[in-house]
Amino acid sequence: MATDSILRPGELKDILLKEIQAADLAEIDVREVGTVLEVKDGIARIYGLTSALAGEMLEFTSSETGEKVIGQALNLEEDNIGAVIFGDYLVLREGDEVRRTGRVLEVPVGPALVGRVVDALGQPVDGLGPIPAATTRKVDIVAPGIIKRQPVKEPLQTGIKAIDSMIPIGRGQRELIIGDRGTGKTALAIDTIINQKGEGVICIYIAIGQKRSTVASVVEKLKEHGAMDYSIVLVASASEPAPMLYIAPFSGCAMGEYFMYDEKKATLCVYDDLSKQAAAYRQLSLVLRRPPGREAYPGDVFYLHSRLLERAAKLSNEMGGGSLTALPIIETQAGDISAYIPTNVISITDGQIFVETDLFYSNVRPAINPGISVSRVGGSAQIKAMKQVAGRLRLDLAQYRELEAFSQFGSELDQATQKQLARGARVVEVLKQPQYQPMPVERQVMLIFAVTNGYLDDVAVPAIKGWEQGFLDFMTAQHPEIGDEIRTRRVFTDDLTGRLRAAIDEYKKIAAR
């Protein structure tokens, strides 16, 4: 062997260093690679990736089709990683390659999503082509601290008389809508979205675990009322794997936060519904072999919902004054609000609207129970005029319900009780409202003023709906300045009260003819 072909000690190292320096380092993939051990029900167990972080985004590559699927590391164990897979986990097999991305899960955000229907990863599902979203936001972030917030004091009008008068919602509030299946919970949320037309509020409707046909009908209704112009619909339907249902509310919240933080706007997020998200999270946790707790839910299901709902806020003026209002929906079984998930979410939110089955079937719609329903923000989320006319409404209605139940047993009722029952029946009738017909606040104020001041006491209960419509038409035609003044000045002066009383008397004379 020729002596010049033998390398001196250290020479090989120098040659290799030169080769590496000469190579274009950008082309060398230095990311860690792992291997899929098993895949089941949207969960993958991975060998390798020893330095992966909790919550990190992972990229799976199918060895059969070459398709790439996104996942997220959830369980970091001694010898393997448990990850959830967002998308079609059926294309993955044992032995497939998994790579770290070095990023936490992100979704596209921005004005380009408005008017679109997307999935839990922000990909369009409405057949209108790709979304040119320029920016992304992290799906799971820490909620803003106390210093970055200000008290909730600006009303978010729902257009629903029973809510705006008795259980007001403010911008930045978290108000739970709770009740049994099929009692009109979604209807309340959709009406609220429709009522934001012209208010500059961006609405995000997040459908979790619903049939695609149901979501399609909601989208059609929103289009019909021109509400898709300022709305984003995010769908994680019942046919999708559990990980998509689990991540959907966080993705929707991130889309809303873009408008709150970056565009300083008011936003509204409807989570419909979180009990299905909790069930999906329970499924993931059990497959990941996390220990089950009460009702088989994992121990951190409270934390799951609290870190989502705490992100709703009214930001301080220094932060731009944007807001994110959350309307989580929870489905109860046979009206049991003392179950695990309902009590969890009640304790996180700033009040709840309880929709009752009995009221719904006795044709009181919206079927809101004023006794259990509460807003912990209260009058600060109402305009002063509404506070002035609706101050006693909730108490009167709750007393009427008690009296009504009591009066079924006895036939002899004194005059005062009969009067209270008659007034209560008329209040209930006035608060009834058809679906998809939200009412402007000034019209609500005028109606509630009329009923609480006894102007409807001599009108028969079946005739109230006709009286109401006639009265509102009369006010629009003959006295539009009264409604304008309530809307702009937001307060009842003695002069305005006098003029409204005179207008009601005038209409009563016309109606009596």
Short mmCIF file of C-alpha atoms in Angstrom, two decimals:
data_model
loop_
_atom_site.label_atom_id
_atom_site.label_comp_id
_atom_site.label_asym_id
_atom_site.label_seq_id
_atom_site.Cartn_x
_atom_site.Cartn_y
_atom_site.Cartn_z
CA MET A 1 0.00 0.00 0.00
CA ALA A 2 1.31 3.46 -0.89
CA THR A 3 2.37 5.46 2.11
CA ASP A 4 0.78 8.73 0.83
CA SER A 5 -2.76 7.21 1.00
CA ILE A 6 -2.48 6.68 4.77
CA LEU A 7 -4.05 9.63 6.66
CA ARG A 8 -2.12 11.21 9.48
CA PRO A 9 -3.80 11.40 12.92
CA GLY A 10 -6.33 14.29 12.96
CA GLU A 11 -6.28 14.70 9.16
CA LEU A 12 -9.63 12.90 8.65
CA LYS A 13 -11.24 15.26 11.16
CA ASP A 14 -9.90 18.31 9.26
CA ILE A 15 -11.18 16.97 5.92
CA LEU A 16 -14.67 16.31 7.35
CA LEU A 17 -14.82 19.78 8.95
CA LYS A 18 -13.94 21.39 5.60
CA GLU A 19 -16.60 19.30 3.83
CA ILE A 20 -19.28 20.33 6.37
CA GLN A 21 -18.32 24.01 6.17
CA ALA A 22 -18.43 23.90 2.39
CA ALA A 23 -21.86 22.29 2.36
CA ASP A 24 -24.95 24.49 2.41
CA LEU A 25 -26.06 24.05 6.04
CA ALA A 26 -29.61 25.23 5.19
CA GLU A 27 -30.16 22.00 3.28
CA ILE A 28 -29.17 19.75 6.17
CA ASP A 29 -32.23 18.64 8.16
CA VAL A 30 -31.14 18.59 11.79
CA ARG A 31 -34.60 17.98 13.28
CA GLU A 32 -35.19 14.99 15.46
CA VAL A 33 -37.02 12.05 13.94
CA GLY A 34 -39.11 9.44 15.75
CA THR A 35 -41.11 6.34 14.83
CA VAL A 36 -44.80 5.50 15.28
CA LEU A 37 -45.24 2.53 17.63
CA GLU A 38 -49.04 2.33 17.38
CA VAL A 39 -52.05 4.35 16.19
CA LYS A 40 -55.57 4.09 17.60
CA ASP A 41 -58.59 6.43 17.88
CA GLY A 42 -56.73 9.61 16.96
CA ILE A 43 -53.82 8.81 19.32
CA ALA A 44 -50.27 7.79 18.33
CA ARG A 45 -47.53 6.38 20.53
CA ILE A 46 -44.10 7.45 19.31
CA TYR A 47 -40.64 6.06 20.00
CA GLY A 48 -37.74 8.53 19.93
CA LEU A 49 -38.13 12.35 20.00
CA THR A 50 -36.60 12.37 23.47
CA SER A 51 -36.38 16.17 23.58
CA ALA A 52 -39.94 16.93 22.33
CA LEU A 53 -41.89 19.45 24.42
CA ALA A 54 -45.40 19.11 25.81
CA GLY A 55 -47.86 20.72 23.41
CA GLU A 56 -45.33 20.79 20.55
CA MET A 57 -46.55 20.36 16.99
CA LEU A 58 -45.40 17.10 15.34
CA GLU A 59 -45.41 16.17 11.67
CA PHE A 60 -46.34 12.60 10.74
CA THR A 61 -45.51 11.26 7.26
CA SER A 62 -47.44 8.27 5.92
CA SER A 63 -45.04 5.68 4.43
CA GLU A 64 -47.79 4.43 2.09
CA THR A 65 -49.15 7.67 0.61
CA GLY A 66 -46.49 10.22 1.59
CA GLU A 67 -49.32 12.31 3.11
CA LYS A 68 -48.34 14.64 5.97
CA VAL A 69 -50.54 14.84 9.08
CA ILE A 70 -50.24 17.29 12.00
CA GLY A 71 -50.19 16.08 15.60
CA GLN A 72 -49.47 17.43 19.07
CA ALA A 73 -47.40 15.89 21.87
CA LEU A 74 -49.57 15.54 25.00
CA ASN A 75 -48.05 12.77 27.14
CA LEU A 76 -44.29 12.73 27.72
CA GLU A 77 -43.45 9.34 29.20
CA GLU A 78 -40.16 7.65 30.07
CA ASP A 79 -39.71 5.64 26.88
CA ASN A 80 -42.37 7.00 24.50
CA ILE A 81 -44.60 9.97 23.67
CA GLY A 82 -48.39 10.00 23.49
CA ALA A 83 -49.58 12.38 20.75
CA VAL A 84 -52.98 13.36 19.39
CA ILE A 85 -53.44 13.46 15.61
CA PHE A 86 -55.38 16.29 13.97
CA GLY A 87 -56.76 14.93 10.74
CA ASP A 88 -56.99 11.51 9.16
CA TYR A 89 -55.15 9.13 11.48
CA LEU A 90 -56.17 6.12 9.36
CA VAL A 91 -53.40 6.82 6.80
CA LEU A 92 -50.72 6.26 9.48
CA ARG A 93 -49.12 2.89 10.20
CA GLU A 94 -46.64 1.43 12.69
CA GLY A 95 -43.11 2.45 11.71
CA ASP A 96 -44.10 5.73 10.03
CA GLU A 97 -41.80 8.71 10.47
CA VAL A 98 -42.55 11.55 12.93
CA ARG A 99 -40.63 14.84 13.06
CA ARG A 100 -40.48 17.65 15.58
CA THR A 101 -41.37 21.10 14.28
CA GLY A 102 -40.07 23.19 17.19
CA ARG A 103 -43.40 25.11 17.21
CA VAL A 104 -46.55 24.88 19.27
CA LEU A 105 -49.86 24.42 17.47
CA GLU A 106 -50.93 27.45 15.41
CA VAL A 107 -53.92 28.34 13.23
CA PRO A 108 -54.28 30.94 10.46
CA VAL A 109 -56.05 34.14 11.60
CA GLY A 110 -57.03 37.46 10.10
CA PRO A 111 -59.76 39.28 8.15
CA ALA A 112 -59.53 36.75 5.29
CA LEU A 113 -61.38 34.19 7.45
CA VAL A 114 -64.45 36.42 7.91
CA GLY A 115 -67.41 35.04 5.99
CA ARG A 116 -65.84 31.58 5.70
CA VAL A 117 -66.52 28.12 7.15
CA VAL A 118 -63.33 26.44 8.39
CA ASP A 119 -62.27 23.31 10.29
CA ALA A 120 -60.46 23.17 13.63
CA LEU A 121 -57.08 23.78 11.92
CA GLY A 122 -58.35 26.83 9.99
CA GLN A 123 -58.62 25.00 6.65
CA PRO A 124 -61.66 25.97 4.52
CA VAL A 125 -64.51 23.46 4.26
CA ASP A 126 -67.00 25.65 2.37
CA GLY A 127 -65.69 24.92 -1.15
CA LEU A 128 -64.82 28.57 -1.81
CA GLY A 129 -61.10 27.98 -2.36
CA PRO A 130 -58.05 28.57 -0.16
CA ILE A 131 -57.91 31.34 2.46
CA PRO A 132 -55.05 33.83 1.95
CA ALA A 133 -54.45 34.30 5.70
CA ALA A 134 -51.18 36.18 6.24
CA THR A 135 -50.66 35.51 9.97
CA THR A 136 -51.01 32.66 12.45
CA ARG A 137 -51.66 32.65 16.19
CA LYS A 138 -50.85 30.09 18.86
CA VAL A 139 -53.91 28.01 19.69
CA ASP A 140 -53.28 27.77 23.43
CA ILE A 141 -51.99 30.94 25.09
CA VAL A 142 -52.04 32.34 28.61
CA ALA A 143 -55.06 34.57 29.33
CA PRO A 144 -54.36 38.31 29.84
CA GLY A 145 -53.61 39.31 33.45
CA ILE A 146 -55.59 41.68 35.69
CA ILE A 147 -53.54 44.76 34.74
CA LYS A 148 -54.34 44.25 31.05
CA ARG A 149 -58.11 44.23 31.70
CA GLN A 150 -60.81 46.68 32.67
CA PRO A 151 -64.25 46.06 34.20
CA VAL A 152 -67.04 44.88 31.91
CA LYS A 153 -69.27 47.92 31.46
CA GLU A 154 -70.30 48.11 27.81
CA PRO A 155 -73.50 46.25 26.79
CA LEU A 156 -73.45 43.50 24.19
CA GLN A 157 -77.08 43.67 23.05
CA THR A 158 -78.52 40.24 22.24
CA GLY A 159 -81.78 41.63 20.85
CA ILE A 160 -83.64 39.15 23.09
CA LYS A 161 -85.99 41.00 25.46
CA ALA A 162 -85.74 38.48 28.31
CA ILE A 163 -81.91 38.59 28.30
CA ASP A 164 -81.27 42.31 27.72
CA SER A 165 -83.75 43.27 30.45
CA MET A 166 -83.04 40.67 33.16
CA ILE A 167 -79.74 38.88 32.46
CA PRO A 168 -77.67 41.48 30.58
CA ILE A 169 -74.43 40.51 28.84
CA GLY A 170 -71.50 42.94 28.64
CA ARG A 171 -68.61 43.01 26.18
CA GLY A 172 -65.84 40.87 27.66
CA GLN A 173 -68.21 38.77 29.78
CA ARG A 174 -68.50 34.96 29.89
CA GLU A 175 -72.17 33.97 30.03
CA LEU A 176 -73.11 30.29 30.06
CA ILE A 177 -76.18 29.09 28.17
CA ILE A 178 -77.31 25.86 29.84
CA GLY A 179 -80.25 23.53 29.38
CA ASP A 180 -81.46 20.22 28.00
CA ARG A 181 -81.22 19.11 24.39
CA GLY A 182 -83.60 20.88 22.00
CA THR A 183 -84.69 23.74 24.27
CA GLY A 184 -83.39 26.61 22.12
CA LYS A 185 -79.83 27.17 23.43
CA THR A 186 -78.30 27.53 19.96
CA ALA A 187 -81.23 29.75 18.92
CA LEU A 188 -80.28 32.28 21.64
CA ALA A 189 -76.67 32.35 20.41
CA ILE A 190 -77.62 32.68 16.71
CA ASP A 191 -80.06 35.53 17.49
CA THR A 192 -77.27 37.29 19.38
CA ILE A 193 -74.95 36.97 16.35
CA ILE A 194 -77.69 38.29 14.01
CA ASN A 195 -78.24 41.26 16.36
CA GLN A 196 -74.58 42.36 16.03
CA LYS A 197 -75.23 43.63 12.49
CA GLY A 198 -73.83 47.15 12.19
CA GLU A 199 -72.33 47.02 15.71
CA GLY A 200 -68.74 46.35 14.56
CA VAL A 201 -68.56 43.04 16.45
CA ILE A 202 -66.78 40.07 14.82
CA CYS A 203 -68.58 36.81 15.68
CA ILE A 204 -67.07 33.32 15.75
CA TYR A 205 -69.51 30.40 15.94
CA ILE A 206 -67.74 27.19 16.94
CA ALA A 207 -69.82 24.05 16.30
CA ILE A 208 -68.46 21.07 18.25
CA GLY A 209 -69.74 17.54 17.64
CA GLN A 210 -72.82 18.57 15.65
CA LYS A 211 -74.17 17.06 12.44
CA ARG A 212 -72.85 18.79 9.33
CA SER A 213 -76.45 19.26 8.12
CA THR A 214 -77.27 21.18 11.32
CA VAL A 215 -74.25 23.46 10.87
CA ALA A 216 -75.15 23.99 7.20
CA SER A 217 -78.63 25.21 8.21
CA VAL A 218 -77.07 27.61 10.75
CA VAL A 219 -74.74 28.99 8.04
CA GLU A 220 -77.73 29.44 5.71
CA LYS A 221 -79.64 31.36 8.41
CA LEU A 222 -76.61 33.61 9.04
CA LYS A 223 -76.30 34.29 5.30
CA GLU A 224 -80.03 35.01 5.04
CA HIS A 225 -79.75 37.74 7.70
CA GLY A 226 -76.46 39.15 6.34
CA ALA A 227 -74.58 37.97 9.44
CA MET A 228 -71.86 36.01 7.57
CA ASP A 229 -70.38 39.39 6.55
CA TYR A 230 -68.89 39.69 10.06
CA SER A 231 -68.81 36.03 11.16
CA ILE A 232 -66.50 33.02 11.04
CA VAL A 233 -68.01 29.53 11.41
CA LEU A 234 -65.64 26.85 12.72
CA VAL A 235 -66.82 23.25 12.41
CA ALA A 236 -65.59 20.14 14.21
CA SER A 237 -68.48 17.86 13.26
CA ALA A 238 -69.62 14.63 14.88
CA SER A 239 -67.98 12.60 12.08
CA GLU A 240 -64.49 13.97 12.87
CA PRO A 241 -61.98 12.35 15.25
CA ALA A 242 -61.98 13.38 18.94
CA PRO A 243 -58.76 15.49 18.69
CA MET A 244 -60.51 17.91 16.29
CA LEU A 245 -63.41 18.34 18.73
CA TYR A 246 -60.95 18.91 21.58
CA ILE A 247 -58.93 21.63 19.81
CA ALA A 248 -61.83 23.43 18.03
CA PRO A 249 -62.77 25.92 20.83
CA PHE A 250 -59.11 26.91 21.29
CA SER A 251 -58.70 27.48 17.54
CA GLY A 252 -61.86 29.60 17.40
CA CYS A 253 -60.74 31.59 20.42
CA ALA A 254 -57.36 32.29 18.75
CA MET A 255 -59.19 33.58 15.65
CA GLY A 256 -61.23 35.92 17.85
CA GLU A 257 -58.16 37.08 19.78
CA TYR A 258 -56.58 38.37 16.57
CA PHE A 259 -59.42 40.90 16.23
CA MET A 260 -59.33 41.73 19.96
CA TYR A 261 -55.55 42.29 20.25
CA ASP A 262 -54.46 43.32 16.76
CA GLU A 263 -57.52 45.19 15.44
CA LYS A 264 -58.80 46.41 18.87
CA LYS A 265 -62.32 45.25 18.01
CA ALA A 266 -65.15 43.73 20.01
CA THR A 267 -65.53 39.99 19.30
CA LEU A 268 -68.04 37.32 20.29
CA CYS A 269 -67.22 33.59 20.56
CA VAL A 270 -70.01 31.01 20.79
CA TYR A 271 -68.81 27.55 21.91
CA ASP A 272 -71.59 25.14 20.91
CA ASP A 273 -71.16 23.07 22.97
CA LEU A 274 -68.48 22.45 25.57
CA SER A 275 -70.03 19.25 26.98
CA LYS A 276 -69.16 17.55 23.66
CA GLN A 277 -65.62 18.95 23.88
CA ALA A 278 -65.30 17.56 27.42
CA ALA A 279 -66.48 14.14 26.19
CA ALA A 280 -63.89 14.24 23.36
CA TYR A 281 -61.17 15.21 25.84
CA ARG A 282 -62.26 12.34 28.11
CA GLN A 283 -61.93 9.94 25.17
CA LEU A 284 -58.42 11.21 24.36
CA SER A 285 -57.34 11.01 27.99
CA LEU A 286 -58.59 7.47 28.48
CA VAL A 287 -56.89 6.24 25.28
CA LEU A 288 -53.70 7.98 26.45
CA ARG A 289 -54.11 5.98 29.70
CA ARG A 290 -54.41 9.04 31.92
CA PRO A 291 -56.18 8.18 35.19
CA PRO A 292 -59.95 8.73 35.10
CA GLY A 293 -61.62 10.90 37.77
CA ARG A 294 -65.24 11.77 38.49
CA GLU A 295 -67.65 10.46 35.79
CA ALA A 296 -64.47 9.12 34.05
CA TYR A 297 -63.41 12.68 33.10
CA PRO A 298 -59.69 13.39 33.56
CA GLY A 299 -58.61 15.47 36.56
CA ASP A 300 -57.69 18.47 34.41
CA VAL A 301 -61.04 18.87 32.60
CA PHE A 302 -61.77 21.91 34.81
CA TYR A 303 -58.43 23.42 33.76
CA LEU A 304 -59.28 22.65 30.11
CA HIS A 305 -62.38 24.87 30.28
CA SER A 306 -60.96 27.52 32.61
CA ARG A 307 -57.93 28.26 30.43
CA LEU A 308 -60.29 28.61 27.45
CA LEU A 309 -62.89 30.85 29.10
CA GLU A 310 -60.38 33.02 31.01
CA ARG A 311 -59.21 34.31 27.62
CA ALA A 312 -62.48 36.26 27.33
CA ALA A 313 -61.74 39.82 28.46
CA LYS A 314 -62.40 43.51 28.10
CA LEU A 315 -58.89 44.86 27.52
CA SER A 316 -57.67 48.06 29.17
CA ASN A 317 -57.49 51.28 27.14
CA GLU A 318 -53.67 50.99 27.06
CA MET A 319 -54.11 47.59 25.36
CA GLY A 320 -56.52 49.09 22.82
CA GLY A 321 -59.83 48.43 24.57
CA GLY A 322 -60.80 45.40 22.45
CA SER A 323 -63.00 42.70 23.94
CA LEU A 324 -63.80 39.00 23.57
CA THR A 325 -67.19 37.89 24.88
CA ALA A 326 -67.67 34.14 25.41
CA LEU A 327 -71.03 32.36 25.21
CA PRO A 328 -70.28 28.74 26.14
CA ILE A 329 -73.19 26.31 25.76
CA ILE A 330 -73.56 23.25 28.01
CA GLU A 331 -76.13 20.49 27.56
CA THR A 332 -77.69 19.04 30.71
CA GLN A 333 -79.37 15.66 31.18
CA ALA A 334 -82.95 16.03 32.52
CA GLY A 335 -82.23 19.54 33.80
CA ASP A 336 -79.47 18.37 36.16
CA ILE A 337 -77.23 21.42 36.56
CA SER A 338 -75.42 19.80 39.50
CA ALA A 339 -73.53 17.32 37.27
CA TYR A 340 -69.74 17.58 36.94
CA ILE A 341 -69.25 19.59 33.71
CA PRO A 342 -72.21 21.99 34.31
CA THR A 343 -71.00 22.90 37.83
CA ASN A 344 -67.44 23.32 36.54
CA VAL A 345 -68.45 25.77 33.82
CA ILE A 346 -70.94 27.62 36.08
CA SER A 347 -68.07 28.31 38.49
CA ILE A 348 -65.82 29.64 35.69
CA THR A 349 -68.35 31.93 34.00
CA ASP A 350 -69.87 35.31 35.01
CA GLY A 351 -73.43 34.00 35.11
CA GLN A 352 -75.72 31.58 33.34
CA ILE A 353 -78.89 31.61 31.26
CA PHE A 354 -80.89 28.52 32.21
CA VAL A 355 -83.22 27.30 29.46
CA GLU A 356 -85.96 25.12 30.90
CA THR A 357 -87.72 22.23 29.17
CA ASP A 358 -91.09 22.72 30.93
CA LEU A 359 -91.24 26.38 29.89
CA PHE A 360 -90.23 25.50 26.34
CA TYR A 361 -93.05 22.97 25.98
CA SER A 362 -95.58 25.31 27.61
CA ASN A 363 -94.84 27.69 24.68
CA VAL A 364 -92.79 30.26 26.63
CA ARG A 365 -90.01 30.89 24.13
CA PRO A 366 -87.21 31.80 24.75
CA ALA A 367 -87.71 29.39 27.68
CA ILE A 368 -85.49 31.30 30.13
CA ASN A 369 -85.99 30.58 33.82
CA PRO A 370 -85.51 33.99 35.53
CA GLY A 371 -85.10 32.41 38.98
CA ILE A 372 -81.94 30.36 38.30
CA SER A 373 -80.54 32.55 35.51
CA VAL A 374 -78.17 35.28 36.64
CA SER A 375 -75.65 37.77 35.29
CA ARG A 376 -72.81 38.54 37.70
CA VAL A 377 -72.04 41.72 35.76
CA GLY A 378 -75.59 42.98 36.15
CA GLY A 379 -76.67 46.57 35.59
CA SER A 380 -73.21 47.73 34.47
CA ALA A 381 -73.84 45.82 31.22
CA GLN A 382 -77.12 47.64 30.57
CA ILE A 383 -77.92 51.06 29.19
CA LYS A 384 -79.30 53.30 31.96
CA ALA A 385 -82.74 53.55 30.33
CA MET A 386 -83.13 49.74 30.45
CA LYS A 387 -81.95 49.66 34.06
CA GLN A 388 -84.56 52.29 34.93
CA VAL A 389 -87.51 50.39 33.41
CA ALA A 390 -86.46 46.76 34.06
CA GLY A 391 -85.14 47.11 37.61
CA ARG A 392 -87.90 45.06 39.26
CA LEU A 393 -88.71 42.82 36.30
CA ARG A 394 -86.72 39.76 37.36
CA LEU A 395 -88.00 39.81 40.93
CA ASP A 396 -91.61 40.31 39.79
CA LEU A 397 -91.33 37.43 37.33
CA ALA A 398 -89.79 35.08 39.89
CA GLN A 399 -92.56 35.99 42.39
CA TYR A 400 -95.18 35.41 39.67
CA ARG A 401 -93.81 31.90 39.03
CA GLU A 402 -94.06 31.07 42.77
CA LEU A 403 -97.59 32.54 43.01
CA GLU A 404 -98.69 30.72 39.87
CA ALA A 405 -97.59 27.39 41.33
CA PHE A 406 -99.31 28.21 44.65
CA SER A 407 -102.54 29.50 43.08
CA GLN A 408 -103.18 26.13 41.42
CA PHE A 409 -104.03 24.70 44.85
CA GLY A 410 -106.44 27.39 46.13
CA SER A 411 -109.41 28.99 44.40
CA GLU A 412 -109.93 31.93 46.80
CA LEU A 413 -107.32 34.59 46.00
CA ASP A 414 -107.31 38.13 47.35
CA GLN A 415 -107.41 41.16 45.06
CA ALA A 416 -103.67 41.96 45.33
CA THR A 417 -102.67 38.39 44.44
CA GLN A 418 -105.01 38.32 41.45
CA LYS A 419 -103.55 41.64 40.26
CA GLN A 420 -99.99 40.32 40.62
CA LEU A 421 -100.88 37.14 38.70
CA ALA A 422 -102.52 39.17 35.92
CA ARG A 423 -99.47 41.48 35.64
CA GLY A 424 -97.10 38.48 35.66
CA ALA A 425 -99.00 36.74 32.85
CA ARG A 426 -98.69 39.90 30.73
CA VAL A 427 -94.96 40.27 31.44
CA VAL A 428 -94.41 36.65 30.37
CA GLU A 429 -96.37 37.30 27.16
CA VAL A 430 -94.38 40.46 26.36
CA LEU A 431 -91.06 38.64 26.89
CA LYS A 432 -91.98 35.92 24.37
CA GLN A 433 -90.14 36.38 21.10
CA PRO A 434 -89.96 34.49 17.79
CA GLN A 435 -86.64 33.05 16.61
CA TYR A 436 -84.42 35.09 14.24
CA GLN A 437 -86.20 38.33 15.18
CA PRO A 438 -83.89 40.20 17.57
CA MET A 439 -85.27 43.57 18.70
CA PRO A 440 -83.40 46.89 18.94
CA VAL A 441 -82.87 48.03 22.52
CA GLU A 442 -84.97 51.22 22.25
CA ARG A 443 -88.05 49.18 21.21
CA GLN A 444 -87.44 46.76 24.10
CA VAL A 445 -87.27 49.67 26.56
CA MET A 446 -90.57 51.17 25.33
CA LEU A 447 -92.37 47.80 25.55
CA ILE A 448 -91.06 46.96 29.02
CA PHE A 449 -91.94 50.47 30.20
CA ALA A 450 -95.53 49.91 29.02
CA VAL A 451 -95.98 46.52 30.70
CA THR A 452 -94.26 47.38 34.03
CA ASN A 453 -96.26 50.60 34.37
CA GLY A 454 -99.58 48.77 34.01
CA TYR A 455 -100.56 49.98 30.54
CA LEU A 456 -101.28 46.41 29.43
CA ASP A 457 -103.27 45.37 32.54
CA ASP A 458 -106.57 45.87 30.70
CA VAL A 459 -105.41 44.09 27.50
CA ALA A 460 -106.43 40.42 27.26
CA VAL A 461 -103.40 38.09 27.30
CA PRO A 462 -104.12 36.53 23.85
CA ALA A 463 -104.35 40.05 22.35
CA ILE A 464 -100.97 41.22 23.68
CA LYS A 465 -98.90 40.11 20.67
CA GLY A 466 -101.12 42.14 18.34
CA TRP A 467 -101.05 45.14 20.72
CA GLU A 468 -97.25 44.96 20.88
CA GLN A 469 -96.80 44.96 17.09
CA GLY A 470 -99.33 47.77 16.65
CA PHE A 471 -97.69 49.84 19.38
CA LEU A 472 -94.19 49.48 17.89
CA ASP A 473 -95.47 50.38 14.40
CA PHE A 474 -97.30 53.40 15.86
CA MET A 475 -94.14 54.59 17.69
CA THR A 476 -92.03 54.22 14.52
CA ALA A 477 -94.57 56.12 12.40
CA GLN A 478 -95.82 58.81 14.81
CA HIS A 479 -93.07 59.31 17.42
CA PRO A 480 -89.72 58.15 15.96
CA GLU A 481 -87.91 60.85 18.00
CA ILE A 482 -88.66 59.00 21.29
CA GLY A 483 -86.90 55.82 20.09
CA ASP A 484 -84.00 57.86 18.68
CA GLU A 485 -83.59 59.68 21.98
CA ILE A 486 -83.54 56.44 24.01
CA ARG A 487 -80.93 54.98 21.63
CA THR A 488 -78.65 58.02 21.62
CA ARG A 489 -79.03 59.44 25.16
CA ARG A 490 -79.51 55.99 26.79
CA VAL A 491 -81.28 57.48 29.81
CA PHE A 492 -84.86 58.33 30.84
CA THR A 493 -85.39 61.98 31.76
CA ASP A 494 -88.67 63.25 33.27
CA ASP A 495 -89.46 64.96 29.97
CA LEU A 496 -88.88 61.76 27.95
CA THR A 497 -90.94 59.70 30.42
CA GLY A 498 -93.81 62.18 30.10
CA ARG A 499 -93.71 62.08 26.30
CA LEU A 500 -93.61 58.27 26.26
CA ARG A 501 -96.59 58.07 28.65
CA ALA A 502 -98.53 60.49 26.42
CA ALA A 503 -97.66 58.42 23.32
CA ILE A 504 -98.82 55.17 24.99
CA ASP A 505 -102.12 56.83 26.06
CA GLU A 506 -102.57 58.10 22.50
CA TYR A 507 -102.04 54.60 21.07
CA LYS A 508 -104.40 53.01 23.64
CA LYS A 509 -107.19 55.37 22.50
CA ILE A 510 -106.56 54.37 18.86
CA ALA A 511 -106.42 50.65 19.77
CA ALA A 512 -109.66 50.89 21.78
CA ARG A 513 -111.64 52.12 18.77
#
